[in-house]
Short mmCIF file of C-alpha atoms in Angstrom, two decimals:
data_model
loop_
_atom_site.label_atom_id
_atom_site.label_comp_id
_atom_site.label_asym_id
_atom_site.label_seq_id
_atom_site.Cartn_x
_atom_site.Cartn_y
_atom_site.Cartn_z
CA MET A 23 -92.25 -0.84 19.73
CA SER A 24 -93.38 2.41 18.20
CA ARG A 25 -92.27 3.10 14.66
CA PHE A 26 -90.69 6.40 13.74
CA ARG A 27 -90.40 8.03 10.38
CA PHE A 28 -87.22 9.61 9.14
CA THR A 29 -87.31 13.36 9.53
CA ASN A 30 -87.01 15.77 6.61
CA MET A 31 -83.39 16.52 7.54
CA VAL A 32 -82.16 14.28 4.69
CA ALA A 33 -84.26 16.16 2.15
CA ALA A 34 -83.09 19.46 3.58
CA PHE A 35 -79.48 18.38 3.33
CA GLY A 36 -79.94 17.22 -0.27
CA ALA A 37 -81.28 20.62 -1.21
CA ALA A 38 -78.34 22.29 0.52
CA VAL A 39 -75.81 20.12 -1.34
CA THR A 40 -77.07 21.26 -4.74
CA ALA A 41 -77.35 24.93 -3.83
CA THR A 42 -74.53 27.23 -4.94
CA THR A 43 -74.61 29.22 -1.72
CA THR A 44 -76.08 28.77 1.74
CA ALA A 45 -77.42 31.79 3.60
CA LEU A 46 -76.23 31.72 7.17
CA ALA A 47 -78.16 33.51 9.89
CA GLN A 48 -76.53 36.35 11.80
CA HIS A 49 -76.30 35.20 15.43
CA GLU A 50 -75.72 37.71 18.19
CA GLU A 51 -72.79 35.78 19.65
CA HIS A 52 -71.75 33.93 16.50
CA ARG A 53 -71.63 36.66 13.85
CA HIS A 54 -70.60 35.25 10.52
CA THR A 55 -70.86 37.01 7.17
CA GLU A 56 -69.58 34.33 4.78
CA GLN A 57 -71.83 31.97 2.84
CA GLN A 58 -70.87 28.42 2.17
CA THR A 59 -72.40 25.32 0.60
CA PRO A 60 -71.85 21.78 1.93
CA GLN A 61 -69.61 21.02 -1.08
CA ALA A 62 -67.14 23.67 0.08
CA GLN A 63 -67.04 22.77 3.77
CA PRO A 64 -63.63 22.94 5.42
CA HIS A 65 -62.15 19.62 6.45
CA GLU A 66 -59.57 18.75 9.03
CA HIS A 67 -56.73 18.40 6.55
CA GLY A 68 -56.72 22.04 5.41
CA GLU A 69 -54.34 24.56 6.93
CA ALA A 70 -57.17 26.47 8.61
CA ALA A 71 -58.50 23.30 10.19
CA GLN A 72 -55.43 22.35 12.20
CA PRO A 73 -56.30 21.99 15.90
CA ALA A 74 -54.27 23.82 18.49
CA PRO A 75 -51.65 21.41 19.90
CA HIS A 76 -53.10 21.52 23.42
CA GLY A 77 -56.58 20.65 22.12
CA GLN A 78 -55.80 17.59 20.01
CA SER A 79 -58.29 14.79 20.65
CA GLN A 80 -56.66 11.51 21.62
CA ARG A 81 -59.53 9.26 20.52
CA PRO A 82 -58.95 7.13 17.41
CA SER A 83 -60.46 7.97 14.06
CA ASP A 84 -63.82 6.47 13.30
CA PRO A 85 -63.26 3.70 10.77
CA TYR A 86 -63.69 4.56 7.11
CA ALA A 87 -67.18 3.13 6.62
CA LEU A 88 -67.90 4.21 3.04
CA THR A 89 -68.39 1.27 0.71
CA THR A 90 -66.21 2.52 -2.15
CA CYS A 91 -62.60 3.52 -2.75
CA PRO A 92 -62.24 7.34 -2.83
CA VAL A 93 -60.01 7.17 -5.91
CA SER A 94 -61.35 4.43 -8.19
CA GLY A 95 -64.93 4.39 -6.95
CA LYS A 96 -64.80 0.58 -6.90
CA ARG A 97 -66.55 -1.28 -4.10
CA LEU A 98 -64.16 -2.06 -1.26
CA GLY A 99 -63.44 -5.79 -1.16
CA SER A 100 -63.94 -6.24 -4.89
CA MET A 101 -60.17 -6.47 -5.39
CA GLY A 102 -59.25 -8.25 -2.18
CA ASP A 103 -58.94 -6.86 1.31
CA PRO A 104 -59.03 -3.03 1.40
CA VAL A 105 -55.75 -1.22 2.00
CA VAL A 106 -56.01 0.89 5.15
CA LYS A 107 -54.02 4.10 5.55
CA VAL A 108 -54.09 6.83 8.22
CA TYR A 109 -53.41 10.48 7.41
CA ASP A 110 -53.17 13.04 10.23
CA GLY A 111 -55.04 10.70 12.55
CA ARG A 112 -57.77 9.94 10.01
CA GLU A 113 -58.40 6.55 8.42
CA VAL A 114 -59.07 5.97 4.72
CA ARG A 115 -59.44 2.68 2.81
CA PHE A 116 -58.47 1.93 -0.79
CA CYS A 117 -59.41 -0.86 -3.15
CA CYS A 118 -55.74 -1.49 -3.99
CA GLU A 119 -52.21 -0.20 -3.47
CA GLY A 120 -52.28 1.54 -6.85
CA CYS A 121 -54.81 4.12 -5.64
CA ILE A 122 -52.66 5.39 -2.79
CA GLY A 123 -50.28 7.46 -4.93
CA ARG A 124 -53.14 9.12 -6.82
CA PHE A 125 -54.81 10.01 -3.53
CA GLU A 126 -51.64 11.47 -2.04
CA ALA A 127 -51.01 13.54 -5.17
CA ALA A 128 -54.40 15.27 -4.87
CA LYS A 129 -55.41 14.95 -1.23
CA ASP A 130 -57.58 18.06 -1.07
CA GLU A 131 -59.65 16.93 -4.04
CA TYR A 132 -60.20 13.45 -2.65
CA TRP A 133 -60.82 14.52 0.96
CA LYS A 134 -63.48 16.91 -0.29
CA LYS A 135 -65.15 14.04 -2.15
CA VAL A 136 -64.93 11.78 0.89
CA ASP A 137 -66.32 14.49 3.20
CA GLU A 138 -69.34 15.04 0.94
CA GLN A 139 -70.08 11.30 0.90
CA ILE A 140 -69.69 10.99 4.67
CA ALA A 141 -71.97 13.98 5.28
CA LYS A 142 -74.66 12.47 3.05
CA GLU A 143 -74.32 9.03 4.64
CA GLN A 144 -74.32 10.20 8.27
CA THR A 145 -76.97 12.92 8.07
CA PRO A 146 -79.86 10.48 8.79
CA TYR A 147 -78.13 9.48 12.05
CA TYR A 148 -77.17 12.97 13.21
CA PRO A 149 -78.94 13.41 16.58
CA LEU A 150 -79.24 17.21 16.81
CA THR A 151 -81.23 19.92 15.05
CA THR A 152 -79.06 22.56 16.74
CA CYS A 153 -75.36 23.42 16.87
CA VAL A 154 -73.68 21.19 19.45
CA LEU A 155 -71.62 24.16 20.67
CA SER A 156 -73.89 27.20 20.54
CA GLY A 157 -77.35 25.61 20.65
CA GLU A 158 -78.37 27.74 17.65
CA PRO A 159 -80.75 26.12 15.11
CA LEU A 160 -79.30 24.45 12.03
CA VAL A 161 -82.43 24.96 9.94
CA GLU A 162 -84.12 28.32 9.47
CA ASN A 163 -87.27 28.89 7.42
CA GLY A 164 -86.98 25.35 6.14
CA GLU A 165 -83.43 25.89 4.86
CA ASP A 166 -80.43 23.93 6.10
CA ILE A 167 -77.85 26.55 7.13
CA ALA A 168 -75.40 24.21 8.88
CA ILE A 169 -71.66 24.12 8.41
CA ASN A 170 -70.96 20.43 7.78
CA PHE A 171 -67.52 19.53 9.10
CA VAL A 172 -66.06 16.02 9.01
CA TYR A 173 -63.66 15.29 11.86
CA ARG A 174 -61.86 11.94 11.71
CA ASN A 175 -64.66 10.43 9.60
CA ARG A 176 -67.42 11.79 11.82
CA LEU A 177 -69.94 14.39 10.71
CA MET A 178 -70.21 17.45 12.95
CA ARG A 179 -72.80 20.16 12.20
CA PHE A 180 -72.19 23.73 13.39
CA CYS A 181 -74.06 27.02 13.02
CA CYS A 182 -71.01 28.99 11.84
CA ARG A 183 -67.28 28.93 11.15
CA GLY A 184 -66.62 30.43 14.56
CA CYS A 185 -67.95 27.28 16.21
CA VAL A 186 -65.74 25.12 13.98
CA LYS A 187 -62.70 27.06 15.20
CA ASP A 188 -63.82 26.78 18.83
CA PHE A 189 -64.34 23.03 18.41
CA LEU A 190 -60.85 22.53 17.02
CA LYS A 191 -59.26 24.29 20.00
CA ASP A 192 -60.37 21.40 22.22
CA PRO A 193 -62.34 18.72 20.34
CA GLU A 194 -62.86 16.12 23.07
CA PRO A 195 -65.55 17.84 25.21
CA THR A 196 -67.69 18.48 22.13
CA LEU A 197 -67.19 14.92 20.87
CA LYS A 198 -68.28 13.56 24.26
CA LYS A 199 -71.32 15.81 24.23
CA LEU A 200 -72.28 14.55 20.78
CA ASP A 201 -71.70 10.96 21.92
CA ALA A 202 -74.06 11.54 24.84
CA THR A 203 -76.70 12.93 22.49
CA VAL A 204 -76.44 9.83 20.27
CA PHE A 205 -76.92 7.63 23.35
CA GLN A 206 -79.92 9.71 24.42
CA GLN A 207 -81.55 9.63 20.99
CA GLN A 208 -80.91 6.04 19.87
CA GLN A 209 -80.61 3.90 22.98
CA GLU A 210 -84.30 3.45 23.87
CA HIS A 211 -85.36 2.43 20.38
CA TYR A 212 -82.24 0.54 19.30
CA PRO A 213 -83.48 -1.78 16.54
CA LEU A 214 -81.44 -4.92 17.21
CA GLN A 215 -81.56 -7.49 19.99
CA THR A 216 -78.26 -9.14 19.07
CA CYS A 217 -74.63 -8.09 18.73
CA VAL A 218 -73.85 -7.20 15.09
CA VAL A 219 -70.43 -8.85 15.41
CA SER A 220 -70.95 -12.08 17.36
CA GLY A 221 -74.68 -12.63 16.90
CA GLU A 222 -75.00 -13.15 20.66
CA ALA A 223 -78.10 -11.81 22.39
CA LEU A 224 -77.47 -8.39 23.92
CA GLY A 225 -77.35 -8.79 27.70
CA SER A 226 -76.26 -12.43 27.52
CA MET A 227 -72.75 -11.46 28.65
CA GLY A 228 -73.69 -8.67 31.02
CA GLU A 229 -74.49 -5.06 30.19
CA PRO A 230 -74.02 -4.44 26.45
CA TYR A 231 -70.86 -2.60 25.47
CA GLU A 232 -71.78 0.53 23.50
CA VAL A 233 -69.76 2.58 21.04
CA VAL A 234 -70.55 5.40 18.62
CA ILE A 235 -69.42 4.92 15.02
CA GLY A 236 -70.34 7.52 12.41
CA ASN A 237 -73.00 8.99 14.74
CA ARG A 238 -74.57 5.53 15.08
CA LEU A 239 -74.96 3.88 18.46
CA VAL A 240 -73.64 0.30 18.15
CA ARG A 241 -74.47 -2.12 20.95
CA LEU A 242 -72.11 -5.08 21.30
CA CYS A 243 -72.23 -8.12 23.54
CA CYS A 244 -68.77 -7.29 24.92
CA LYS A 245 -65.77 -5.02 24.51
CA THR A 246 -63.85 -7.70 22.57
CA CYS A 247 -66.19 -7.25 19.59
CA GLU A 248 -65.21 -3.61 19.19
CA LYS A 249 -61.88 -4.51 17.56
CA LYS A 250 -63.60 -6.57 14.85
CA LEU A 251 -66.14 -3.80 14.29
CA ARG A 252 -63.42 -1.20 13.76
CA THR A 253 -61.25 -3.53 11.65
CA THR A 254 -63.96 -4.59 9.20
CA PRO A 255 -66.89 -2.18 9.64
CA LEU A 256 -68.49 -3.06 6.31
CA GLU A 257 -69.07 -6.61 7.57
CA TYR A 258 -71.23 -5.37 10.43
CA LEU A 259 -72.64 -1.85 10.03
CA PRO A 260 -74.92 -2.66 7.05
CA ALA A 261 -77.04 -4.94 9.26
CA LEU A 262 -77.58 -2.10 11.73
CA ASP A 263 -78.31 0.39 8.94
CA GLU A 264 -80.89 -1.97 7.44
CA ALA A 265 -82.56 -2.43 10.84
CA TRP A 266 -82.88 1.34 11.26
CA ARG A 267 -84.28 1.70 7.73
CA HIS A 268 -86.87 -0.96 8.47
CA GLN A 269 -87.86 0.50 11.84
CA GLY A 270 -87.33 4.21 11.20
CA MET A 271 -85.01 6.53 13.11
CA PRO A 272 -86.16 8.39 16.22
CA LYS A 273 -86.48 12.12 15.74
CA PRO A 274 -83.39 14.23 16.45
CA THR A 275 -83.45 16.51 19.46
CA ASP A 276 -82.83 20.23 19.76
CA THR A 277 -81.04 19.91 23.11
CA ALA A 278 -77.77 18.12 23.85
CA PRO A 279 -77.53 16.69 27.38
CA GLU A 280 -75.33 18.45 29.89
CA LEU A 281 -72.47 16.18 30.88
CA GLY A 282 -71.51 15.46 34.45
CA HIS A 283 -68.28 13.75 35.43
CA ASP A 284 -69.63 10.26 34.70
CA ASP A 285 -72.20 10.83 31.93
CA HIS A 286 -70.70 8.94 29.00
CA GLY A 287 -67.54 10.94 29.56
CA HIS A 288 -65.28 7.93 29.24
CA ASP A 289 -61.62 8.15 28.37
CA ASP A 290 -62.24 5.58 25.63
CA VAL A 291 -65.13 5.72 23.22
CA GLY A 292 -67.07 2.78 24.62
CA HIS A 293 -69.68 2.46 27.35
CA GLY A 294 -69.42 -0.62 29.49
CA ASP A 295 -66.17 -2.22 30.59
CA HIS A 296 -66.52 -6.00 30.43
CA ASP A 297 -64.61 -8.24 28.03
CA GLY A 298 -65.75 -11.46 26.44
CA HIS A 299 -65.03 -14.32 24.03
CA GLY A 300 -61.98 -15.29 26.01
CA GLY A 301 -59.56 -12.58 24.85
CA SER A 302 -58.78 -9.94 22.28
#
């Protein structure tokens, strides 16, 4: 299997995080005069980020896959099983019950911290070099000009605030388009031959069941394993991350696939419909 090297997107993002401002290009159809750094990106919990009622996505939040508590900074699992809470459809995990009150008393501060960590962690897996809505480039003259927006624990990268607003009017079509791009980019060179949950060989129980978690394609032996993956993601995702680090990620694309009626446009977030292991 051919080996790929990580692209310079991670380095570009790191430079953008430390910059005090980010110069955004003036696009003919996406005119935008404000400048914004990744630290100051809007997130879905702010007043301006509330989706229109008719456009609310019905898919569940991606699991909180960061390794540390957003309040204490302690490694999740170091004080027993993490405490899972959901705010406005978005999951977060704490090291203990005591951190919940502190989080709720300063949500904006902590969500901003979480969003920055998620953006840094998911950037290597992001499959596009262009805005998923407009098709405009996210890097110009070597400078990352993207608006990084975290939606239900998933990094989205847009060319301007206008695209963020358009996305929030009806999130699901854009999420499906990004899913399809992840499939297109990562499927051929997927680095594992076994299910990260069961250890079973992929294909041993029929066509692998595929889901997208944090812009990662995850191939499972069956649909039953998805519940365990979402319940305890830190038990399983590190093995996939290590495999990608060892092999190297395929290069991101500048073109998202056009979706037909049946192209990964599933009502749920998985691809494949068989069950296994004798139940749920």
